PDB file of C-alpha atoms in Angstrom:
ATOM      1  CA  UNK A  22       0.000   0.000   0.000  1.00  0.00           C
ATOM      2  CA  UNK A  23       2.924   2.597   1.038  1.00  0.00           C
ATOM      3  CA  UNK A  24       4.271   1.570  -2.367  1.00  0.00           C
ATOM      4  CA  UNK A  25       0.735   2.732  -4.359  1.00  0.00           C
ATOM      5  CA  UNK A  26       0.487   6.117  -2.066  1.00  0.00           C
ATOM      6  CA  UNK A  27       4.479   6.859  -2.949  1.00  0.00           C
ATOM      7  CA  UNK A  28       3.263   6.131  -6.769  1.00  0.00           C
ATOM      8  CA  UNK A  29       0.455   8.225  -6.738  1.00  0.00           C
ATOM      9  CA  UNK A  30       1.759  10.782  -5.257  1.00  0.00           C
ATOM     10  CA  UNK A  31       4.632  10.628  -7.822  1.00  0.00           C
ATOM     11  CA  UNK A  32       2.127  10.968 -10.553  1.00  0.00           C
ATOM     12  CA  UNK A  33       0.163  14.240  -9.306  1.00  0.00           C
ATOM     13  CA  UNK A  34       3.815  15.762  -8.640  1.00  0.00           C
ATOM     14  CA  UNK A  35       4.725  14.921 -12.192  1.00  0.00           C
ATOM     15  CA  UNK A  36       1.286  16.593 -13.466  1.00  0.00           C
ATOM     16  CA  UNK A  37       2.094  19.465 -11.727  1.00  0.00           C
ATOM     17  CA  UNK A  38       5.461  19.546 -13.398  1.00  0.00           C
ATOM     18  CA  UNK A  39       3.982  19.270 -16.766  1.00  0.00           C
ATOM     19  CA  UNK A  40       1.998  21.855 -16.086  1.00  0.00           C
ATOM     20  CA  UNK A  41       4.455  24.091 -15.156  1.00  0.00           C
ATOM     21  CA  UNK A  42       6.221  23.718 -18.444  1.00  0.00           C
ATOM     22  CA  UNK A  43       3.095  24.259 -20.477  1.00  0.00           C
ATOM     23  CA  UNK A  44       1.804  26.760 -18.357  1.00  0.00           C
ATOM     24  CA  UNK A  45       5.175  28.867 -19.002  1.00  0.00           C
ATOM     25  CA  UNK A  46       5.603  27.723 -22.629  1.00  0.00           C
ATOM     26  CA  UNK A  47       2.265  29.114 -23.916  1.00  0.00           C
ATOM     27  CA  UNK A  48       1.578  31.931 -21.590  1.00  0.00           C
ATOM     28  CA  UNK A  49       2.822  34.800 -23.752  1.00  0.00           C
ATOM     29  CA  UNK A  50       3.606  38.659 -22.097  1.00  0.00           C
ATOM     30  CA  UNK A  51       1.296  41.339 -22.708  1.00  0.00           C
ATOM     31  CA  UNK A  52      -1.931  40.998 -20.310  1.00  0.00           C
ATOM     32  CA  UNK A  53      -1.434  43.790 -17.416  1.00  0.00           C
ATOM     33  CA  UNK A  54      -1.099  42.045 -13.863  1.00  0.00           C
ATOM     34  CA  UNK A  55      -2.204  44.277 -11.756  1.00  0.00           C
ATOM     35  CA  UNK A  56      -5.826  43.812 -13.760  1.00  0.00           C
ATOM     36  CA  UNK A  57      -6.427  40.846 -11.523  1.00  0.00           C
ATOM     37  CA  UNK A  58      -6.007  39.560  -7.779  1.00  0.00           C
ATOM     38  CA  UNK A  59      -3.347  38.764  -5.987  1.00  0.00           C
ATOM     39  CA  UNK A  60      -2.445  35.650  -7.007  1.00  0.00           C
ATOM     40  CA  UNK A  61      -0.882  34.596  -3.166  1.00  0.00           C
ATOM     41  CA  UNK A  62      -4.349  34.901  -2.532  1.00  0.00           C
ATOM     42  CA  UNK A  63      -5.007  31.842  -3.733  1.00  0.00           C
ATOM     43  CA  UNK A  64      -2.437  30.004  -1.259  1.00  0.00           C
ATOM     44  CA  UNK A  65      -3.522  28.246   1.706  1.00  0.00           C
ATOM     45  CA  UNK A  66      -2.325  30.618   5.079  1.00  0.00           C
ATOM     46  CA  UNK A  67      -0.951  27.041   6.571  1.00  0.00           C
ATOM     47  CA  UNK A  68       1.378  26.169   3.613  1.00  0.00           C
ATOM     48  CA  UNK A  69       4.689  23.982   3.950  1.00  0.00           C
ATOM     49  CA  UNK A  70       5.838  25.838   1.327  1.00  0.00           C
ATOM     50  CA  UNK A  71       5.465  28.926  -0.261  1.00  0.00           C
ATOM     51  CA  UNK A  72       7.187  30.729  -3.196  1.00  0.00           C
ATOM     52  CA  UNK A  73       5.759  33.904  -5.160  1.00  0.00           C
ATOM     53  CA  UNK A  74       7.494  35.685  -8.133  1.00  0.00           C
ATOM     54  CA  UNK A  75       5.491  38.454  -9.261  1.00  0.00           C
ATOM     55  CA  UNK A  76       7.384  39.166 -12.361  1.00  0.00           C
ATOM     56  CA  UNK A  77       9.283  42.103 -13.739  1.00  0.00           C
ATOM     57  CA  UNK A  78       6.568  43.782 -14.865  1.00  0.00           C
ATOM     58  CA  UNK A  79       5.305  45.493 -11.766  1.00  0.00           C
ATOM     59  CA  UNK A  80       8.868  46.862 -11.166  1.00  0.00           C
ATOM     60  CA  UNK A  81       9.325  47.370 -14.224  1.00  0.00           C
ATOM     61  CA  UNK A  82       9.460  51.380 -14.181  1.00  0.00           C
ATOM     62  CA  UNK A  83      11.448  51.455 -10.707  1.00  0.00           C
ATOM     63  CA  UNK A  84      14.213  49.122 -12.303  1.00  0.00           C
ATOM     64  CA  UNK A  85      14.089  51.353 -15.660  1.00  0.00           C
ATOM     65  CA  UNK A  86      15.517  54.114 -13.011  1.00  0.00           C
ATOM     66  CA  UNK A  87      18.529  52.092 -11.497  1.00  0.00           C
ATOM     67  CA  UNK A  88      22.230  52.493 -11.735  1.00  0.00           C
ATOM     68  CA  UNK A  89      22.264  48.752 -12.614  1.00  0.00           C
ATOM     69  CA  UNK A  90      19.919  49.193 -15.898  1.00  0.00           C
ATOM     70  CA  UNK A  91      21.318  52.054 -16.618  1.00  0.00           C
ATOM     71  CA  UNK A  92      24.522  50.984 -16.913  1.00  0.00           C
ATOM     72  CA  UNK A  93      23.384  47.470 -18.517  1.00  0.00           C
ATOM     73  CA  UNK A  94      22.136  50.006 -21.368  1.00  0.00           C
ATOM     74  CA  UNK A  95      24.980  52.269 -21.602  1.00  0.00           C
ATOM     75  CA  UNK A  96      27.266  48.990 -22.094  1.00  0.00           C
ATOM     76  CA  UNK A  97      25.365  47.219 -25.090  1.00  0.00           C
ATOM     77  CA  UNK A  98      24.783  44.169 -22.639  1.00  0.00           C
ATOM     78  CA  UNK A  99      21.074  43.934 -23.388  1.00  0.00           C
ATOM     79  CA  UNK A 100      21.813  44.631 -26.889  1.00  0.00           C
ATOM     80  CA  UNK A 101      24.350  42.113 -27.088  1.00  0.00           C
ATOM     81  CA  UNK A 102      22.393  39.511 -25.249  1.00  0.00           C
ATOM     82  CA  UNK A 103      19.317  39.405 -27.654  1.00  0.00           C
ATOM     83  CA  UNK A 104      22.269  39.362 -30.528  1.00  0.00           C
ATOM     84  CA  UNK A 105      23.114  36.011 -28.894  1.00  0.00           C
ATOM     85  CA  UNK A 106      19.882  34.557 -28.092  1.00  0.00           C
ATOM     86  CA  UNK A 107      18.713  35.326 -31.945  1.00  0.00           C
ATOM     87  CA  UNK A 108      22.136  33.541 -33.417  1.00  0.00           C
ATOM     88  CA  UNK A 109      21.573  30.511 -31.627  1.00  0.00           C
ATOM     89  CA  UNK A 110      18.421  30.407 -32.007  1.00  0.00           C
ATOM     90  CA  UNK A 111      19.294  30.467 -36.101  1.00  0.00           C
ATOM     91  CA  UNK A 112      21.627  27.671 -34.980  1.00  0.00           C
ATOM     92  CA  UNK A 113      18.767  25.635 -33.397  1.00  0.00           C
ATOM     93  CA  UNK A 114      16.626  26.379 -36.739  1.00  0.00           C
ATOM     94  CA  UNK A 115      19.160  25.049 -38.914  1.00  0.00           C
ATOM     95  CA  UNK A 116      19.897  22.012 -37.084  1.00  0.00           C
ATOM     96  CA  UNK A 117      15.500  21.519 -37.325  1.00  0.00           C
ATOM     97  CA  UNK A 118      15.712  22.156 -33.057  1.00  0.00           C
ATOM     98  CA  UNK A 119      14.543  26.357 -34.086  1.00  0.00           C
ATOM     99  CA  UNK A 120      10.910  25.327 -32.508  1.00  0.00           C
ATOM    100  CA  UNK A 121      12.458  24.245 -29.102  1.00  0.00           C
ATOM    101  CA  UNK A 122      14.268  26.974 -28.242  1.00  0.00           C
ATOM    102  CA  UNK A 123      11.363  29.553 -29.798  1.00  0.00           C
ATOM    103  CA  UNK A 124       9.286  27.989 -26.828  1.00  0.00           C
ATOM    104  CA  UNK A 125      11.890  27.731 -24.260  1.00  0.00           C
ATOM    105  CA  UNK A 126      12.636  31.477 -24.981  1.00  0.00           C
ATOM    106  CA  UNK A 127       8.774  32.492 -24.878  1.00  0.00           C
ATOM    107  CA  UNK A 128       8.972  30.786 -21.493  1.00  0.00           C
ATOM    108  CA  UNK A 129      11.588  32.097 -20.032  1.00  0.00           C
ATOM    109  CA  UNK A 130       9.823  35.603 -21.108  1.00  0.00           C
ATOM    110  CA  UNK A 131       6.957  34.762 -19.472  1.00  0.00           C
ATOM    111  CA  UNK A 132       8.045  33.694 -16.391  1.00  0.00           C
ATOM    112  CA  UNK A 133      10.359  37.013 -16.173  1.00  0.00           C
ATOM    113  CA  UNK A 134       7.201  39.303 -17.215  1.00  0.00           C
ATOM    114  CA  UNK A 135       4.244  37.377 -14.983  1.00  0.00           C
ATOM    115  CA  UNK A 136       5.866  35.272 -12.412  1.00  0.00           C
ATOM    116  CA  UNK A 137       4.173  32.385 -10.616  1.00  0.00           C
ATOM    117  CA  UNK A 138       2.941  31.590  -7.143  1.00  0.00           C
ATOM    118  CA  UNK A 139       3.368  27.889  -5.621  1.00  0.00           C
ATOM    119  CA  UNK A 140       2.737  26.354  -2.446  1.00  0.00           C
ATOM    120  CA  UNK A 141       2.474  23.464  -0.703  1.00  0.00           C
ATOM    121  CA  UNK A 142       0.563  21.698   2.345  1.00  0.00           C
ATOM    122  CA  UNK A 143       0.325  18.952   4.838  1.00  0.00           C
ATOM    123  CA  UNK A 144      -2.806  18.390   7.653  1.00  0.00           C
ATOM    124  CA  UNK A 145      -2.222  15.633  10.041  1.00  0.00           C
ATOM    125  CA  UNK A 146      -5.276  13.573  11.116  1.00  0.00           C
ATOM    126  CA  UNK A 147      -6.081  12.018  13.887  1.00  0.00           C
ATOM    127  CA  UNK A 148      -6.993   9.153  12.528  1.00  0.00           C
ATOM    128  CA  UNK A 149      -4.909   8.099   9.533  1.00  0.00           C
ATOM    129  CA  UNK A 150      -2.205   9.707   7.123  1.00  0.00           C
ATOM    130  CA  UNK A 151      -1.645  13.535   6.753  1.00  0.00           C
ATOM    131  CA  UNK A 152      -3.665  14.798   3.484  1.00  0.00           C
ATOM    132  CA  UNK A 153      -2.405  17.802   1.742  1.00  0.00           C
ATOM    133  CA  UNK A 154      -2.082  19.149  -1.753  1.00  0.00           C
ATOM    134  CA  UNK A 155       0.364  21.377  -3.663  1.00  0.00           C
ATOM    135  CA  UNK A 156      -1.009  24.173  -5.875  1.00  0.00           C
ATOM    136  CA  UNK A 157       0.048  26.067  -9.100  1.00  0.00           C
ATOM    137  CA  UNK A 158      -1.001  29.661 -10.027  1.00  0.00           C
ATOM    138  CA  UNK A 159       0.258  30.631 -13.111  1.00  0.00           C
ATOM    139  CA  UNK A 160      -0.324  34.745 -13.445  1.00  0.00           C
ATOM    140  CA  UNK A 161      -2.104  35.768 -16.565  1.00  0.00           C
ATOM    141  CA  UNK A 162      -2.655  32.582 -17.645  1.00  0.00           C
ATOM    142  CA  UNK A 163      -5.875  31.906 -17.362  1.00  0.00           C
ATOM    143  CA  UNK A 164      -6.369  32.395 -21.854  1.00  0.00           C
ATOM    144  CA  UNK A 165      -4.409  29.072 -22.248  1.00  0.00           C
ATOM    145  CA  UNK A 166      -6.157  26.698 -20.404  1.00  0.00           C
ATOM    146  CA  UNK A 167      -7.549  24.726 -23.254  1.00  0.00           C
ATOM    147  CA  UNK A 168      -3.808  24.480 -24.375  1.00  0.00           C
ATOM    148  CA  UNK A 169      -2.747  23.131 -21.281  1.00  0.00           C
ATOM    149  CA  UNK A 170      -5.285  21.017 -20.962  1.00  0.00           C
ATOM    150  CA  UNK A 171      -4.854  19.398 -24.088  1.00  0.00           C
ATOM    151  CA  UNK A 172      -0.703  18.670 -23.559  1.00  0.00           C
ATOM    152  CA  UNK A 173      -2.032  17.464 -19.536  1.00  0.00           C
ATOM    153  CA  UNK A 174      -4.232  15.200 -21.073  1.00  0.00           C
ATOM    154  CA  UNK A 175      -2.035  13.824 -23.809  1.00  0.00           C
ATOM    155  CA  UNK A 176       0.511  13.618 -21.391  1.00  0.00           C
ATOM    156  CA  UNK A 177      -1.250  10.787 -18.973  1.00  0.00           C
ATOM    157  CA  UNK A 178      -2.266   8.916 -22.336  1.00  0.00           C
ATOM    158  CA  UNK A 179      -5.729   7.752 -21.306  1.00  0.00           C
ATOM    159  CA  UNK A 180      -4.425   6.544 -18.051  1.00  0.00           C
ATOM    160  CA  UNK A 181      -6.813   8.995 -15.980  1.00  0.00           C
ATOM    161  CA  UNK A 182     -10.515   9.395 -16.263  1.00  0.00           C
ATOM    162  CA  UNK A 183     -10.845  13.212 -16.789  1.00  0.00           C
ATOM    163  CA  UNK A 184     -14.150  14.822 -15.923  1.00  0.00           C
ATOM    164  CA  UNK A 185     -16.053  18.505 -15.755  1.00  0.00           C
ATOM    165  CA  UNK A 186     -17.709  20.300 -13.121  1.00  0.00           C
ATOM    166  CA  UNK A 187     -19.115  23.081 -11.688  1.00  0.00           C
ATOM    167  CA  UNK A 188     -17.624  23.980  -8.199  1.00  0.00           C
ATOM    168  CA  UNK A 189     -18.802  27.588  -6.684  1.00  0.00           C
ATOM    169  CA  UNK A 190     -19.188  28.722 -10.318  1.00  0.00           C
ATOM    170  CA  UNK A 191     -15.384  27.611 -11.711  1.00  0.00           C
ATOM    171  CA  UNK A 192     -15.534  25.424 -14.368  1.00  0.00           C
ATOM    172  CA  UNK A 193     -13.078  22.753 -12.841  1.00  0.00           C
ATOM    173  CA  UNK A 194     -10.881  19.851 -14.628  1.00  0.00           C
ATOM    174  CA  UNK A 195      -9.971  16.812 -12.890  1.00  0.00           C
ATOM    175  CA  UNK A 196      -9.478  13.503 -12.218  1.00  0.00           C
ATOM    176  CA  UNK A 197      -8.792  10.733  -9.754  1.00  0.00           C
ATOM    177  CA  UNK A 198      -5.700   8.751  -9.555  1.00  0.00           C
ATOM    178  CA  UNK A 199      -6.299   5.251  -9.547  1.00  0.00           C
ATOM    179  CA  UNK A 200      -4.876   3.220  -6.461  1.00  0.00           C
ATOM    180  CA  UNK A 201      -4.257   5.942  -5.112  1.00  0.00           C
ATOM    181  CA  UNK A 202      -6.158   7.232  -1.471  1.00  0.00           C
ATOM    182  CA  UNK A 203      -8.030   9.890  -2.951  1.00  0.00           C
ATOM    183  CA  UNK A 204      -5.008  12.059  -4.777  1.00  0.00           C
ATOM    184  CA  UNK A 205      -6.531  14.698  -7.322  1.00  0.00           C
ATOM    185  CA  UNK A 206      -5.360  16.660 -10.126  1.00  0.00           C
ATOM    186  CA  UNK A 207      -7.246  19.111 -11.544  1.00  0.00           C
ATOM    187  CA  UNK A 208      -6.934  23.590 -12.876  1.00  0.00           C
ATOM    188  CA  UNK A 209      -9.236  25.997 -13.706  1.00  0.00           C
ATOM    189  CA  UNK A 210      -9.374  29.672 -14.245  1.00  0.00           C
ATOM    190  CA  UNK A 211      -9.210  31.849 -11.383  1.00  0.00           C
ATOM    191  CA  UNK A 212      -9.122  36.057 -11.990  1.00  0.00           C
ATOM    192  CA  UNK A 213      -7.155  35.622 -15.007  1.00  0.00           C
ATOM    193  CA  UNK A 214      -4.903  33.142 -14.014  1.00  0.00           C
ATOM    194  CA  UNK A 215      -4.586  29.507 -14.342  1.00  0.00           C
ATOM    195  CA  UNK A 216      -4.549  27.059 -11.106  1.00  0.00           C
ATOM    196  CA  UNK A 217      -3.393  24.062 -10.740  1.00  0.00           C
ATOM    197  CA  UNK A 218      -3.986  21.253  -8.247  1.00  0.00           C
ATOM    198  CA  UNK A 219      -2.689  18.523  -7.047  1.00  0.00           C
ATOM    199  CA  UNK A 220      -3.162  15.923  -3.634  1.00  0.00           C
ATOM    200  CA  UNK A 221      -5.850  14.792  -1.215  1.00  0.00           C
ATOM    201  CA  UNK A 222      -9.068  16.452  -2.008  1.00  0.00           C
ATOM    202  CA  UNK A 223      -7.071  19.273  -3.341  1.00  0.00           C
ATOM    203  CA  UNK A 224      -9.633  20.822  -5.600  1.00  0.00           C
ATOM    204  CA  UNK A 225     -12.147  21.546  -2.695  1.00  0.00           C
ATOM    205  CA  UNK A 226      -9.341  22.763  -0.300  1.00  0.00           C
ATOM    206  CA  UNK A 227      -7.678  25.295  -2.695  1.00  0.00           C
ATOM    207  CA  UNK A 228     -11.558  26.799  -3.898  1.00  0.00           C
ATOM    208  CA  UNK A 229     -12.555  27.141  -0.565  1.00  0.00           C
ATOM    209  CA  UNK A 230      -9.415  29.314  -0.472  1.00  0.00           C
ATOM    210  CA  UNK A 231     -10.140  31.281  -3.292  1.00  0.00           C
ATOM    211  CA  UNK A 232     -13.892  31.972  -2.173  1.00  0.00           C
ATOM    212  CA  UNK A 233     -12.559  32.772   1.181  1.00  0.00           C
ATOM    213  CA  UNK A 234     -13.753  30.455   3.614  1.00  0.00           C
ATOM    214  CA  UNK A 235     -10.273  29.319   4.019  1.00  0.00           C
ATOM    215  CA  UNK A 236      -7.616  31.649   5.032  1.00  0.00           C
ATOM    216  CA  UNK A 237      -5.242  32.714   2.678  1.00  0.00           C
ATOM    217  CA  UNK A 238      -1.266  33.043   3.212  1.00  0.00           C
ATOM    218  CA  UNK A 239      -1.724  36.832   3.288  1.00  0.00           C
ATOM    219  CA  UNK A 240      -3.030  36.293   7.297  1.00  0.00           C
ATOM    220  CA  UNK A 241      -0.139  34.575   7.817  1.00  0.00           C
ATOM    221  CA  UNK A 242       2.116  35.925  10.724  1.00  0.00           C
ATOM    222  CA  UNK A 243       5.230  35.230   8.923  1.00  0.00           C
ATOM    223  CA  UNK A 244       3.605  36.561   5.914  1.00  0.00           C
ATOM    224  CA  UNK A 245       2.705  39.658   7.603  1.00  0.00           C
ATOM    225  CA  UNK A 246       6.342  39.857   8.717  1.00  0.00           C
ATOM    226  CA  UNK A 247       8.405  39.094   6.033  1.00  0.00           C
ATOM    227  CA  UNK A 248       6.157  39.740   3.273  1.00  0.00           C
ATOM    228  CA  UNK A 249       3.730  41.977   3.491  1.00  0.00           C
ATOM    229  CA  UNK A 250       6.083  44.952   3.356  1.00  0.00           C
ATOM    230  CA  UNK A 251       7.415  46.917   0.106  1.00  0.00           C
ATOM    231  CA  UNK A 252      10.368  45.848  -1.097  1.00  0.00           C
ATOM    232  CA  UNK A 253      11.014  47.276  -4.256  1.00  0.00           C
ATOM    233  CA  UNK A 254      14.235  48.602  -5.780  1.00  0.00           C
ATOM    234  CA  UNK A 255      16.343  51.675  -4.202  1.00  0.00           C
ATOM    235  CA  UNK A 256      17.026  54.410  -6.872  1.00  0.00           C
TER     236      UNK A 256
END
């Protein structure tokens, strides 16, 4: 049995990490973050683990004003560095690899521009294992779901039984591991973004989040401490 739980949890941890390289891959720049929540909103105030990028974008004109990009300008750095990243891409396309590195660079934009939020979370029981679930917020993602969807699905090869439904009016994608004690995947849009889910009835646990009759990390003490605070770049 500890061998089918290890499994199954091995299987929603790769889903997640498929996700993760869709999510980044066909999430293009150019929506405006601050149109939509918070996305550490959406993570559970008693997380494990907790990480939050928010993306250069919302620094952007602070940054703009630093000795460091200033000087990165004056110097031909950036200039340089697209040079590079343009002649091997031409490398890539010659060699019939052009389409790999077009994606990994539109991912590596992405994540720069929109960031992500992740975090993770264990609940002992009295009676029984500890249940948790890990969850995935890709910012300003929420356009390419269907895409995502498609590569998650194609990914597992038939092996889970995905299904649709309405949960406190999200349109919600997921599915049951088999032999597994209950482990869930599932995403849905969420404010513009794109959420992903993964554990012990991790669907449930992460909306009741979102709706609010959860707490989010943002009550967090340590969050208030550490977080909460401005900490943008000094001109």
């Amino acid at each position: 049995m500890a061998l089918k739980h290890r499994k199954s949890w091995l299987t929603a941890c790769t889903l997640v990490a498929i996700a993760v390289g869709v999510g980044w891959t066909f999430a293009q720049p150019g929506t405006n973050q601050n149109q939509s929540p918070a996305p550490v909103n959406l993570l559970p105030q008693e997380a494990l683990l907790f990480v939050t990028t928010d993306g250069s974008l919302a620094h952007r004109d602070a940054w703009e004003q630093t000795a460091a990009y200033q000087a990165i300008e004056e110097s031909g750095l950036e200039a340089m560095f697209e040079k590079v990243i343009d002649g091997f891409h031409q490398l890539a396309a010659a060699q019939g690899a052009g389409g790999f590195v077009s994606l990994g660079r539109t991912a590596l934009i992405h994540l720069r521009d929109h960031g992500l939020s992740l975090a993770a979370t264990v609940v002992p029981q009295q009676n029984g294992p500890p249940t948790g679930y890990a969850i995935l917020v890709l910012h300003d993602a929420a356009r390419f779901e269907e895409t995502v969807a498609q590569l998650i699905m194609g990914g597992t090869q038939g092996e889970l039984d995905f299904q649709q439904a309405d949960k406190a009016g999200r349109t919600v994608t997921f599915a049951v591991i088999p032999d597994s004690p209950g482990v869930e995947v599932g995403w849905w849009q969420e404010s513009g973004h794109l959420v992903l889910v993964a554990g012990i009835q991790a669907v449930d646990s992460a909306i009741a989040v979102a709706t609010g009759e959860a707490p989010n990390a943002t009550t967090h003490p340590l969050y208030q401490k550490y977080v909460a605070g401005e900490h943008d770049f000094e001109v």
